[in-house]
Amino acid sequence: MSSTPEKRISILISGRGSNMEAFLKAAQSGTLSGRVVRVISNRPEAPGLATASEANVATTVVDHTLFESREAFDAALVDAVSQDSPDVVVLAGFMRILTPVFIDAFLGKLVNVHPSLLPNYPGLNTHQRAIDNGDKEAGATVHYVTNELDGGPPILQVSVPIEPGDDAASLAARILGFEHIIFPEAVNWHLQSRLIQKADGAYLDGKKLPATGTLWEWQA
Ligand code: GAR
């Protein structure tokens, strides 16, 4: 048995939670370098909460509608997340803009997946915007979170072709399948201390990553 303490993962969701489920499946199959200690949702009706409970993972709701300001909500979220002393806080479809109250509390441990080839298309409606722009490719990016919306240092990116006839829904579905692969992989690097966030970017195995992160390699 290893004497290294088990790494602790907190996951924040707002809805379906399929990315969260990818972490739970990785844990079940022994390919996750840590344990999911809690899933927290800002929406009581998020379907992902039931998925987490079925996997015997503790869940907590911090309902943003009960707070008067973003900062007050974020302070409550800091309290909830801090109780678990996580090594990483995973934003898995967490659809609330976070303020420095939360981000500064977990800076360097906060990782998000965004459904675009960052730095292109921060914000919402990423797939439709890529189609409307006539792009040939779209994708998803795992990145560290900073106070700039979807602007933190990219870690790992997957690029997929936009097919003729694609609409936002078909493209989102194709990309989502790859999010489920690249997100746990990037978080594993962080948990294995191979990946760290510095002031000027993300570093993997001591090397600074490019502005798009490292490209996920398609395997035959
Ligand atoms: C995912 O596609 C994720 O990339 C996106 O929301 C979806 C959540 O799905 N996140 C964002 O847009 C964050 N800005 P899930 O709940 O099934 O994981």
PDB file of N, CA and C and ligand atoms in Angstrom, residues 15-20 92-95 112-115 123-124 127 150 176 179-180, ligand 1:
ATOM      1  N   GLY A  15     -26.206  20.939 -13.844  1.00  0.00           N
ATOM      2  CA  GLY A  15     -27.256  20.268 -14.620  1.00  0.00           C
ATOM      3  C   GLY A  15     -27.055  18.780 -14.767  1.00  0.00           C
ATOM      4  N   ARG A  16     -26.990  18.352 -16.026  1.00  0.00           N
ATOM      5  CA  ARG A  16     -26.948  16.934 -16.390  1.00  0.00           C
ATOM      6  C   ARG A  16     -25.809  16.169 -15.724  1.00  0.00           C
ATOM      7  N   GLY A  17     -24.625  16.752 -15.748  1.00  0.00           N
ATOM      8  CA  GLY A  17     -23.509  16.134 -15.032  1.00  0.00           C
ATOM      9  C   GLY A  17     -22.859  14.977 -15.759  1.00  0.00           C
ATOM     10  N   SER A  18     -22.884  14.989 -17.103  1.00  0.00           N
ATOM     11  CA  SER A  18     -22.239  13.868 -17.798  1.00  0.00           C
ATOM     12  C   SER A  18     -20.718  13.922 -17.632  1.00  0.00           C
ATOM     13  N   ASN A  19     -20.146  15.105 -17.544  1.00  0.00           N
ATOM     14  CA  ASN A  19     -18.698  15.180 -17.279  1.00  0.00           C
ATOM     15  C   ASN A  19     -18.382  14.670 -15.877  1.00  0.00           C
ATOM     16  N   MET A  20     -19.217  15.033 -14.911  1.00  0.00           N
ATOM     17  CA  MET A  20     -19.052  14.498 -13.551  1.00  0.00           C
ATOM     18  C   MET A  20     -19.085  12.975 -13.580  1.00  0.00           C
ATOM     19  N   ALA A  92     -17.688  21.127 -13.709  1.00  0.00           N
ATOM     20  CA  ALA A  92     -18.199  20.198 -14.722  1.00  0.00           C
ATOM     21  C   ALA A  92     -19.587  20.652 -15.163  1.00  0.00           C
ATOM     22  N   GLY A  93     -19.611  21.614 -16.092  1.00  0.00           N
ATOM     23  CA  GLY A  93     -20.893  22.176 -16.493  1.00  0.00           C
ATOM     24  C   GLY A  93     -21.485  23.031 -15.383  1.00  0.00           C
ATOM     25  N   PHE A  94     -20.615  23.749 -14.690  1.00  0.00           N
ATOM     26  CA  PHE A  94     -21.074  24.677 -13.643  1.00  0.00           C
ATOM     27  C   PHE A  94     -21.337  26.007 -14.335  1.00  0.00           C
ATOM     28  N   MET A  95     -22.611  26.388 -14.433  1.00  0.00           N
ATOM     29  CA  MET A  95     -23.002  27.469 -15.332  1.00  0.00           C
ATOM     30  C   MET A  95     -23.255  28.790 -14.608  1.00  0.00           C
ATOM     31  N   ASN A 112     -11.679  23.811 -15.354  1.00  0.00           N
ATOM     32  CA  ASN A 112     -12.966  23.864 -16.065  1.00  0.00           C
ATOM     33  C   ASN A 112     -12.820  23.200 -17.425  1.00  0.00           C
ATOM     34  N   VAL A 113     -13.943  22.695 -17.953  1.00  0.00           N
ATOM     35  CA  VAL A 113     -13.961  22.314 -19.366  1.00  0.00           C
ATOM     36  C   VAL A 113     -14.890  23.285 -20.080  1.00  0.00           C
ATOM     37  N   HIS A 114     -14.424  23.769 -21.223  1.00  0.00           N
ATOM     38  CA  HIS A 114     -15.208  24.731 -22.006  1.00  0.00           C
ATOM     39  C   HIS A 114     -15.360  24.182 -23.422  1.00  0.00           C
ATOM     40  N   PRO A 115     -16.593  24.235 -23.963  1.00  0.00           N
ATOM     41  CA  PRO A 115     -16.825  23.579 -25.256  1.00  0.00           C
ATOM     42  C   PRO A 115     -16.456  24.441 -26.465  1.00  0.00           C
ATOM     43  N   GLY A 123     -17.442  32.140 -23.332  1.00  0.00           N
ATOM     44  CA  GLY A 123     -18.868  32.452 -23.131  1.00  0.00           C
ATOM     45  C   GLY A 123     -19.787  31.362 -23.633  1.00  0.00           C
ATOM     46  N   LEU A 124     -21.001  31.759 -24.004  1.00  0.00           N
ATOM     47  CA  LEU A 124     -22.063  30.795 -24.317  1.00  0.00           C
ATOM     48  C   LEU A 124     -22.215  30.560 -25.825  1.00  0.00           C
ATOM     49  N   HIS A 127     -20.973  26.350 -29.923  1.00  0.00           N
ATOM     50  CA  HIS A 127     -21.071  25.499 -31.121  1.00  0.00           C
ATOM     51  C   HIS A 127     -21.745  26.264 -32.265  1.00  0.00           C
ATOM     52  N   ASP A 150     -13.397  32.272 -18.910  1.00  0.00           N
ATOM     53  CA  ASP A 150     -12.880  31.299 -19.887  1.00  0.00           C
ATOM     54  C   ASP A 150     -11.506  31.709 -20.417  1.00  0.00           C
ATOM     55  N   LEU A 176     -18.953  16.489 -26.770  1.00  0.00           N
ATOM     56  CA  LEU A 176     -19.134  16.062 -25.371  1.00  0.00           C
ATOM     57  C   LEU A 176     -18.434  14.719 -25.102  1.00  0.00           C
ATOM     58  N   GLU A 179     -14.998  15.487 -24.405  1.00  0.00           N
ATOM     59  CA  GLU A 179     -14.827  16.151 -23.101  1.00  0.00           C
ATOM     60  C   GLU A 179     -14.650  15.094 -22.016  1.00  0.00           C
ATOM     61  N   HIS A 180     -15.426  14.012 -22.134  1.00  0.00           N
ATOM     62  CA  HIS A 180     -15.397  12.963 -21.110  1.00  0.00           C
ATOM     63  C   HIS A 180     -14.033  12.259 -21.053  1.00  0.00           C
TER      64      HIS A 180
HETATM   65  C1  GAR B   1     -20.460  20.615 -21.279  1.00  0.00           C
HETATM   66  O1  GAR B   1     -20.516  20.581 -22.681  1.00  0.00           O
HETATM   67  C2  GAR B   1     -19.435  21.659 -20.846  1.00  0.00           C
HETATM   68  O2  GAR B   1     -18.372  21.788 -21.748  1.00  0.00           O
HETATM   69  C3  GAR B   1     -20.262  22.901 -20.836  1.00  0.00           C
HETATM   70  O3  GAR B   1     -21.518  22.517 -20.361  1.00  0.00           O
HETATM   71  C4  GAR B   1     -21.751  21.148 -20.673  1.00  0.00           C
HETATM   72  C5  GAR B   1     -22.118  20.440 -19.399  1.00  0.00           C
HETATM   73  O4  GAR B   1     -22.526  19.127 -19.662  1.00  0.00           O
HETATM   74  N1  GAR B   1     -19.680  23.896 -20.006  1.00  0.00           N
HETATM   75  C6  GAR B   1     -19.733  25.187 -20.255  1.00  0.00           C
HETATM   76  O5  GAR B   1     -20.308  25.658 -21.207  1.00  0.00           O
HETATM   77  C7  GAR B   1     -19.013  26.049 -19.233  1.00  0.00           C
HETATM   78  N2  GAR B   1     -18.892  27.390 -19.726  1.00  0.00           N
HETATM   79  P1  GAR B   1     -22.611  18.070 -18.480  1.00  0.00           P
HETATM   80  O6  GAR B   1     -23.452  18.696 -17.375  1.00  0.00           O
HETATM   81  O7  GAR B   1     -23.309  16.904 -19.086  1.00  0.00           O
HETATM   82  O8  GAR B   1     -21.215  17.773 -18.028  1.00  0.00           O
END
